[in-house]
PDB file of C-alpha atoms in Angstrom:
ATOM      1  CA  MET A   1       0.000   0.000   0.000  1.00 39.00           C
ATOM      2  CA  SER A   2       1.328   3.431  -0.902  1.00 42.00           C
ATOM      3  CA  ASN A   3       1.579   6.332   1.509  1.00 48.00           C
ATOM      4  CA  ASP A   4      -0.180   8.726  -0.877  1.00 59.00           C
ATOM      5  CA  VAL A   5      -2.592  10.564   1.360  1.00 77.00           C
ATOM      6  CA  THR A   6      -2.077  14.048  -0.047  1.00 73.00           C
ATOM      7  CA  GLY A   7      -3.664  12.977  -3.342  1.00 90.00           C
ATOM      8  CA  PHE A   8      -7.024  12.863  -1.608  1.00 96.00           C
ATOM      9  CA  LYS A   9      -7.024  16.642  -1.233  1.00 93.00           C
ATOM     10  CA  ASP A  10      -7.676  16.864  -4.981  1.00 94.00           C
ATOM     11  CA  ILE A  11     -10.722  14.558  -4.725  1.00 96.00           C
ATOM     12  CA  SER A  12     -14.075  16.007  -3.658  1.00 95.00           C
ATOM     13  CA  PRO A  13     -16.364  14.220  -1.202  1.00 96.00           C
ATOM     14  CA  THR A  14     -18.884  14.035  -4.060  1.00 95.00           C
ATOM     15  CA  THR A  15     -16.545  11.901  -6.174  1.00 96.00           C
ATOM     16  CA  LEU A  16     -15.530   9.729  -3.221  1.00 96.00           C
ATOM     17  CA  ALA A  17     -19.155   9.154  -2.243  1.00 95.00           C
ATOM     18  CA  ASP A  18     -19.854   7.757  -5.721  1.00 93.00           C
ATOM     19  CA  PHE A  19     -17.451   4.904  -4.956  1.00 93.00           C
ATOM     20  CA  LEU A  20     -17.912   4.446  -1.219  1.00 95.00           C
ATOM     21  CA  GLY A  21     -21.684   4.754  -0.812  1.00 94.00           C
ATOM     22  CA  ARG A  22     -23.892   6.189   1.896  1.00 95.00           C
ATOM     23  CA  GLU A  23     -22.380   4.235   4.779  1.00 96.00           C
ATOM     24  CA  GLN A  24     -19.067   6.119   4.492  1.00 98.00           C
ATOM     25  CA  VAL A  25     -20.636   9.600   4.399  1.00 98.00           C
ATOM     26  CA  MET A  26     -21.247  11.428   7.679  1.00 98.00           C
ATOM     27  CA  ASP A  27     -24.694  12.819   8.340  1.00 97.00           C
ATOM     28  CA  ILE A  28     -25.527  16.392   7.405  1.00 96.00           C
ATOM     29  CA  GLY A  29     -25.526  17.589  11.010  1.00 97.00           C
ATOM     30  CA  ILE A  30     -21.727  17.798  11.002  1.00 98.00           C
ATOM     31  CA  ARG A  31     -20.929  20.875   8.932  1.00 97.00           C
ATOM     32  CA  PRO A  32     -18.145  23.453   8.465  1.00 97.00           C
ATOM     33  CA  LEU A  33     -18.488  26.057  11.201  1.00 96.00           C
ATOM     34  CA  TRP A  34     -17.346  29.003   9.120  1.00 93.00           C
ATOM     35  CA  PRO A  35     -17.929  29.883   5.451  1.00 91.00           C
ATOM     36  CA  SER A  36     -15.551  29.168   2.556  1.00 91.00           C
ATOM     37  CA  MET A  37     -13.638  26.608   4.590  1.00 93.00           C
ATOM     38  CA  PRO A  38     -10.960  24.887   2.492  1.00 94.00           C
ATOM     39  CA  ARG A  39     -11.116  21.155   1.902  1.00 97.00           C
ATOM     40  CA  ILE A  40      -9.161  19.068   4.375  1.00 97.00           C
ATOM     41  CA  ALA A  41      -7.858  15.562   3.780  1.00 97.00           C
ATOM     42  CA  GLY A  42      -5.745  13.367   6.007  1.00 97.00           C
ATOM     43  CA  PRO A  43      -5.497  10.234   8.102  1.00 98.00           C
ATOM     44  CA  ALA A  44      -7.891  10.007  11.021  1.00 98.00           C
ATOM     45  CA  PHE A  45      -6.611  10.296  14.573  1.00 98.00           C
ATOM     46  CA  THR A  46      -9.577   9.002  16.541  1.00 98.00           C
ATOM     47  CA  VAL A  47     -10.802  10.171  19.944  1.00 98.00           C
ATOM     48  CA  ARG A  48     -13.710   9.202  22.186  1.00 98.00           C
ATOM     49  CA  CYS A  49     -15.057  11.722  24.708  1.00 98.00           C
ATOM     50  CA  PRO A  50     -17.929  10.757  27.026  1.00 97.00           C
ATOM     51  CA  ALA A  51     -20.761  13.175  27.781  1.00 97.00           C
ATOM     52  CA  GLY A  52     -19.609  16.441  29.324  1.00 97.00           C
ATOM     53  CA  ASP A  53     -15.899  15.650  29.116  1.00 98.00           C
ATOM     54  CA  ASN A  54     -13.249  16.825  26.628  1.00 98.00           C
ATOM     55  CA  LEU A  55     -10.008  15.546  28.182  1.00 98.00           C
ATOM     56  CA  MET A  56      -9.005  13.183  25.391  1.00 98.00           C
ATOM     57  CA  LEU A  57      -9.391  15.733  22.594  1.00 98.00           C
ATOM     58  CA  HIS A  58      -7.170  18.064  24.576  1.00 98.00           C
ATOM     59  CA  ALA A  59      -4.664  15.199  24.936  1.00 98.00           C
ATOM     60  CA  ALA A  60      -4.909  14.311  21.241  1.00 98.00           C
ATOM     61  CA  ILE A  61      -3.670  17.658  19.932  1.00 98.00           C
ATOM     62  CA  TYR A  62      -0.239  16.850  21.421  1.00 98.00           C
ATOM     63  CA  ARG A  63      -0.174  13.279  20.098  1.00 98.00           C
ATOM     64  CA  ALA A  64      -1.588  13.435  16.578  1.00 98.00           C
ATOM     65  CA  GLU A  65       0.920  13.686  13.758  1.00 97.00           C
ATOM     66  CA  PRO A  66       0.996  16.802  11.546  1.00 97.00           C
ATOM     67  CA  GLY A  67      -1.491  16.423   8.709  1.00 97.00           C
ATOM     68  CA  SER A  68      -3.886  14.316  10.774  1.00 97.00           C
ATOM     69  CA  VAL A  69      -7.608  14.954  10.962  1.00 98.00           C
ATOM     70  CA  ILE A  70      -8.730  14.553  14.574  1.00 98.00           C
ATOM     71  CA  VAL A  71     -12.089  12.759  14.591  1.00 98.00           C
ATOM     72  CA  VAL A  72     -14.092  12.772  17.812  1.00 98.00           C
ATOM     73  CA  GLN A  73     -17.035  10.736  19.013  1.00 98.00           C
ATOM     74  CA  ALA A  74     -18.650  12.866  21.718  1.00 97.00           C
ATOM     75  CA  GLY A  75     -21.331  11.935  24.184  1.00 92.00           C
ATOM     76  CA  ASP A  76     -23.475  15.069  23.863  1.00 96.00           C
ATOM     77  CA  VAL A  77     -23.935  18.522  22.335  1.00 97.00           C
ATOM     78  CA  ASP A  78     -24.333  20.265  25.692  1.00 97.00           C
ATOM     79  CA  TYR A  79     -20.665  20.951  26.468  1.00 98.00           C
ATOM     80  CA  ALA A  80     -17.895  22.275  24.238  1.00 98.00           C
ATOM     81  CA  LEU A  81     -15.136  19.886  23.252  1.00 98.00           C
ATOM     82  CA  ALA A  82     -12.661  22.663  22.455  1.00 98.00           C
ATOM     83  CA  GLY A  83     -12.230  26.422  22.305  1.00 97.00           C
ATOM     84  CA  GLY A  84     -10.027  28.967  20.623  1.00 97.00           C
ATOM     85  CA  ASN A  85      -6.761  28.086  22.320  1.00 97.00           C
ATOM     86  CA  VAL A  86      -7.078  24.345  21.712  1.00 98.00           C
ATOM     87  CA  CYS A  87      -7.790  24.983  18.041  1.00 98.00           C
ATOM     88  CA  ALA A  88      -4.882  27.436  17.830  1.00 98.00           C
ATOM     89  CA  VAL A  89      -2.446  24.930  19.323  1.00 98.00           C
ATOM     90  CA  ALA A  90      -3.730  22.189  17.016  1.00 98.00           C
ATOM     91  CA  GLN A  91      -3.238  24.515  14.058  1.00 98.00           C
ATOM     92  CA  ARG A  92       0.262  25.438  15.198  1.00 98.00           C
ATOM     93  CA  ARG A  93       1.141  21.754  15.531  1.00 98.00           C
ATOM     94  CA  GLY A  94       0.065  21.086  11.943  1.00 98.00           C
ATOM     95  CA  ILE A  95      -3.225  19.294  12.560  1.00 98.00           C
ATOM     96  CA  ALA A  96      -5.293  19.482   9.350  1.00 98.00           C
ATOM     97  CA  GLY A  97      -8.576  20.064  11.176  1.00 98.00           C
ATOM     98  CA  PHE A  98     -11.216  18.694  13.533  1.00 98.00           C
ATOM     99  CA  VAL A  99     -14.247  16.584  12.647  1.00 98.00           C
ATOM    100  CA  LEU A 100     -16.398  16.479  15.768  1.00 98.00           C
ATOM    101  CA  ASP A 101     -19.643  14.712  16.553  1.00 98.00           C
ATOM    102  CA  GLY A 102     -20.146  17.441  19.117  1.00 98.00           C
ATOM    103  CA  VAL A 103     -19.756  21.204  19.602  1.00 98.00           C
ATOM    104  CA  ILE A 104     -17.070  23.818  20.258  1.00 98.00           C
ATOM    105  CA  ARG A 105     -16.910  27.365  21.602  1.00 98.00           C
ATOM    106  CA  ASP A 106     -14.977  30.556  20.747  1.00 97.00           C
ATOM    107  CA  LEU A 107     -16.111  30.344  17.129  1.00 97.00           C
ATOM    108  CA  ALA A 108     -15.012  33.905  16.326  1.00 97.00           C
ATOM    109  CA  GLU A 109     -11.432  33.080  17.321  1.00 97.00           C
ATOM    110  CA  VAL A 110     -11.438  29.843  15.348  1.00 97.00           C
ATOM    111  CA  ARG A 111     -12.876  31.544  12.278  1.00 96.00           C
ATOM    112  CA  GLU A 112     -10.316  34.358  12.479  1.00 96.00           C
ATOM    113  CA  SER A 113      -7.446  31.877  12.678  1.00 96.00           C
ATOM    114  CA  GLY A 114      -8.793  29.882   9.743  1.00 96.00           C
ATOM    115  CA  PHE A 115      -8.575  26.528  11.508  1.00 98.00           C
ATOM    116  CA  PRO A 116     -10.994  24.045   9.868  1.00 98.00           C
ATOM    117  CA  VAL A 117     -13.600  22.664  12.258  1.00 98.00           C
ATOM    118  CA  PHE A 118     -16.516  20.498  11.180  1.00 98.00           C
ATOM    119  CA  ALA A 119     -18.953  20.001  14.048  1.00 98.00           C
ATOM    120  CA  ARG A 120     -22.612  20.064  15.102  1.00 98.00           C
ATOM    121  CA  GLY A 121     -22.533  23.630  16.347  1.00 98.00           C
ATOM    122  CA  VAL A 122     -21.396  26.010  19.031  1.00 98.00           C
ATOM    123  CA  ILE A 123     -22.096  26.348  22.743  1.00 98.00           C
ATOM    124  CA  PRO A 124     -20.290  28.553  25.299  1.00 97.00           C
ATOM    125  CA  ILE A 125     -20.147  25.985  28.118  1.00 97.00           C
ATOM    126  CA  PRO A 126     -16.870  24.002  28.413  1.00 95.00           C
ATOM    127  CA  GLY A 127     -16.694  20.341  29.279  1.00 95.00           C
ATOM    128  CA  THR A 128     -14.746  18.914  32.197  1.00 96.00           C
ATOM    129  CA  LYS A 129     -11.440  17.039  31.999  1.00 97.00           C
ATOM    130  CA  ALA A 130     -11.613  13.785  33.920  1.00 97.00           C
ATOM    131  CA  ALA A 131     -12.409  10.769  31.718  1.00 96.00           C
ATOM    132  CA  VAL A 132      -9.333   8.941  30.461  1.00 97.00           C
ATOM    133  CA  GLU A 133     -10.036   6.921  27.316  1.00 96.00           C
ATOM    134  CA  PRO A 134      -7.733   5.123  24.864  1.00 97.00           C
ATOM    135  CA  LEU A 135      -6.828   6.994  21.681  1.00 98.00           C
ATOM    136  CA  ASN A 136      -6.903   5.680  18.110  1.00 98.00           C
ATOM    137  CA  ARG A 137      -9.637   3.110  18.715  1.00 98.00           C
ATOM    138  CA  GLU A 138     -12.652   2.774  16.449  1.00 98.00           C
ATOM    139  CA  VAL A 139     -15.150   5.580  16.951  1.00 98.00           C
ATOM    140  CA  ARG A 140     -18.509   6.431  15.445  1.00 98.00           C
ATOM    141  CA  CYS A 141     -18.760   9.962  14.099  1.00 98.00           C
ATOM    142  CA  GLY A 142     -21.729  11.250  12.133  1.00 98.00           C
ATOM    143  CA  GLY A 143     -22.995   7.697  11.787  1.00 98.00           C
ATOM    144  CA  VAL A 144     -19.764   6.391  10.246  1.00 98.00           C
ATOM    145  CA  ALA A 145     -17.332   3.946  11.833  1.00 98.00           C
ATOM    146  CA  VAL A 146     -13.878   5.551  11.724  1.00 98.00           C
ATOM    147  CA  ASN A 147     -10.588   3.837  12.503  1.00 98.00           C
ATOM    148  CA  ALA A 148      -7.144   5.336  12.960  1.00 98.00           C
ATOM    149  CA  GLY A 149      -5.520   5.860   9.568  1.00 97.00           C
ATOM    150  CA  ASP A 150      -8.752   5.952   7.568  1.00 98.00           C
ATOM    151  CA  ILE A 151      -8.679   8.866   5.131  1.00 98.00           C
ATOM    152  CA  VAL A 152     -11.067  11.694   5.991  1.00 98.00           C
ATOM    153  CA  VAL A 153     -11.986  14.218   3.299  1.00 98.00           C
ATOM    154  CA  ALA A 154     -14.220  17.118   4.315  1.00 98.00           C
ATOM    155  CA  ASP A 155     -15.462  20.304   2.704  1.00 97.00           C
ATOM    156  CA  GLU A 156     -18.715  22.191   2.178  1.00 96.00           C
ATOM    157  CA  GLU A 157     -20.120  19.190   0.245  1.00 95.00           C
ATOM    158  CA  GLY A 158     -19.810  16.821   3.198  1.00 97.00           C
ATOM    159  CA  ILE A 159     -17.463  14.443   4.985  1.00 98.00           C
ATOM    160  CA  VAL A 160     -16.423  11.091   3.521  1.00 98.00           C
ATOM    161  CA  VAL A 161     -14.297   8.409   5.170  1.00 98.00           C
ATOM    162  CA  THR A 162     -12.220   6.062   3.010  1.00 98.00           C
ATOM    163  CA  PRO A 163     -11.233   2.895   4.918  1.00 97.00           C
ATOM    164  CA  ARG A 164      -7.478   2.600   5.115  1.00 96.00           C
ATOM    165  CA  ALA A 165      -7.470  -0.779   3.349  1.00 96.00           C
ATOM    166  CA  ARG A 166      -9.264   0.727   0.327  1.00 95.00           C
ATOM    167  CA  ARG A 167      -7.118   3.847   0.063  1.00 94.00           C
ATOM    168  CA  ASP A 168      -5.183   3.019  -3.106  1.00 94.00           C
ATOM    169  CA  GLU A 169      -8.189   1.512  -4.882  1.00 94.00           C
ATOM    170  CA  VAL A 170     -10.458   4.478  -4.184  1.00 95.00           C
ATOM    171  CA  LEU A 171      -7.826   7.083  -5.020  1.00 95.00           C
ATOM    172  CA  SER A 172      -7.039   5.424  -8.348  1.00 94.00           C
ATOM    173  CA  ALA A 173     -10.716   5.032  -9.305  1.00 94.00           C
ATOM    174  CA  SER A 174     -11.482   8.624  -8.327  1.00 94.00           C
ATOM    175  CA  ARG A 175      -8.627  10.003 -10.406  1.00 93.00           C
ATOM    176  CA  ALA A 176      -9.793   7.986 -13.417  1.00 93.00           C
ATOM    177  CA  LYS A 177     -13.355   9.280 -13.013  1.00 91.00           C
ATOM    178  CA  LEU A 178     -12.170  12.888 -12.784  1.00 92.00           C
ATOM    179  CA  ALA A 179     -10.012  12.484 -15.891  1.00 92.00           C
ATOM    180  CA  LYS A 180     -12.961  11.064 -17.830  1.00 89.00           C
ATOM    181  CA  GLU A 181     -15.240  13.893 -16.694  1.00 88.00           C
ATOM    182  CA  ALA A 182     -12.645  16.519 -17.627  1.00 90.00           C
ATOM    183  CA  ALA A 183     -12.496  15.135 -21.171  1.00 92.00           C
ATOM    184  CA  GLU A 184     -16.273  15.251 -21.651  1.00 89.00           C
ATOM    185  CA  SER A 185     -18.019  18.435 -22.817  1.00 94.00           C
ATOM    186  CA  LEU A 186     -21.313  19.552 -21.342  1.00 94.00           C
ATOM    187  CA  ASP A 187     -23.008  18.872 -24.694  1.00 94.00           C
ATOM    188  CA  GLU A 188     -21.726  15.289 -24.635  1.00 92.00           C
ATOM    189  CA  TRP A 189     -22.811  14.853 -21.027  1.00 91.00           C
ATOM    190  CA  GLU A 190     -26.268  16.272 -21.754  1.00 94.00           C
ATOM    191  CA  ALA A 191     -26.792  13.967 -24.752  1.00 95.00           C
ATOM    192  CA  ALA A 192     -25.812  10.875 -22.778  1.00 93.00           C
ATOM    193  CA  HIS A 193     -27.807  11.965 -19.740  1.00 94.00           C
ATOM    194  CA  ARG A 194     -30.963  12.679 -21.738  1.00 94.00           C
ATOM    195  CA  ALA A 195     -30.740   9.323 -23.539  1.00 95.00           C
ATOM    196  CA  ARG A 196     -30.392   7.555 -20.182  1.00 94.00           C
ATOM    197  CA  ILE A 197     -33.301   9.386 -18.579  1.00 94.00           C
ATOM    198  CA  ASP A 198     -35.542   8.893 -21.628  1.00 92.00           C
ATOM    199  CA  LYS A 199     -34.796   5.158 -21.622  1.00 94.00           C
ATOM    200  CA  ILE A 200     -35.683   4.837 -17.940  1.00 94.00           C
ATOM    201  CA  LEU A 201     -38.932   6.735 -18.539  1.00 94.00           C
ATOM    202  CA  ALA A 202     -39.787   4.588 -21.576  1.00 91.00           C
ATOM    203  CA  ASP A 203     -39.082   1.396 -19.637  1.00 91.00           C
ATOM    204  CA  GLY A 204     -41.462   2.680 -16.987  1.00 92.00           C
ATOM    205  CA  ASP A 205     -44.212   3.320 -19.544  1.00 88.00           C
ATOM    206  CA  PHE A 206     -44.017   7.071 -19.076  1.00 90.00           C
ATOM    207  CA  GLU A 207     -46.070   8.972 -21.623  1.00 80.00           C
ATOM    208  CA  SER A 208     -44.962  12.493 -22.493  1.00 68.00           C
ATOM    209  CA  LYS A 209     -47.766  15.019 -22.744  1.00 59.00           C
TER     210      LYS A 209
END
C-alpha cells in the first residue's frame, strides 16, 4: 500500500461518495463552522469523549501527527469539546482540522485563525477534563465507523471516510473518473444523460404530454 494521502485533497467528497456509498458519508448535522472553509484531507486520529468531558481531545492535539484529521465521538452537544486556544495549538502543531460529533466554543477566534472545524454547532459551556479513554480506537462519528488511519476528506459538500485498506483503490478510481469527466463536454454529457433518462422513462411506460 502506498503512503499517498495528499492525493485525496484533490478529490471532492462528491466523487468519493460515488465509490464508497452512503455508509461512508457522515450525516448532514456535522458541517463546516465558518464559510468558505478549504477542503481538508488526512489520516484520522480518533478520539472518544464521554458526555460532558473533553479531556481526550485536549490530549490528542499533542499526540496526533501533523497532517492528521482529529475525529471525535462525543457523548453530547451540551458541552464544548474545544475552544479557541485548543484549536490554535492544534493549528500550530500542523493538525489538518477537527471533525467532531459534538460542539465547540470561541467560534469567532477559530474563524479568524482559519482553523478548519466540522462540528454540530457552538455552545459557550466548556466540558470537564476527567475521563481517560484510549486513543486511536474505532469511533462512530456522524454515523460512520472511523478507525485510525482511515482517510477523511471534508469540505462544504460533506465528509467522507475512506477505509485505510481501500485507500489506493479508491484514489485510483477517483482520479480515473475525474479524468474522464474533464475530457467530456457539457453537450456530450447532456446527450448521454438525456438518452439515459428517456430510456428509464420509456421502460417505466411514461407517456410524455
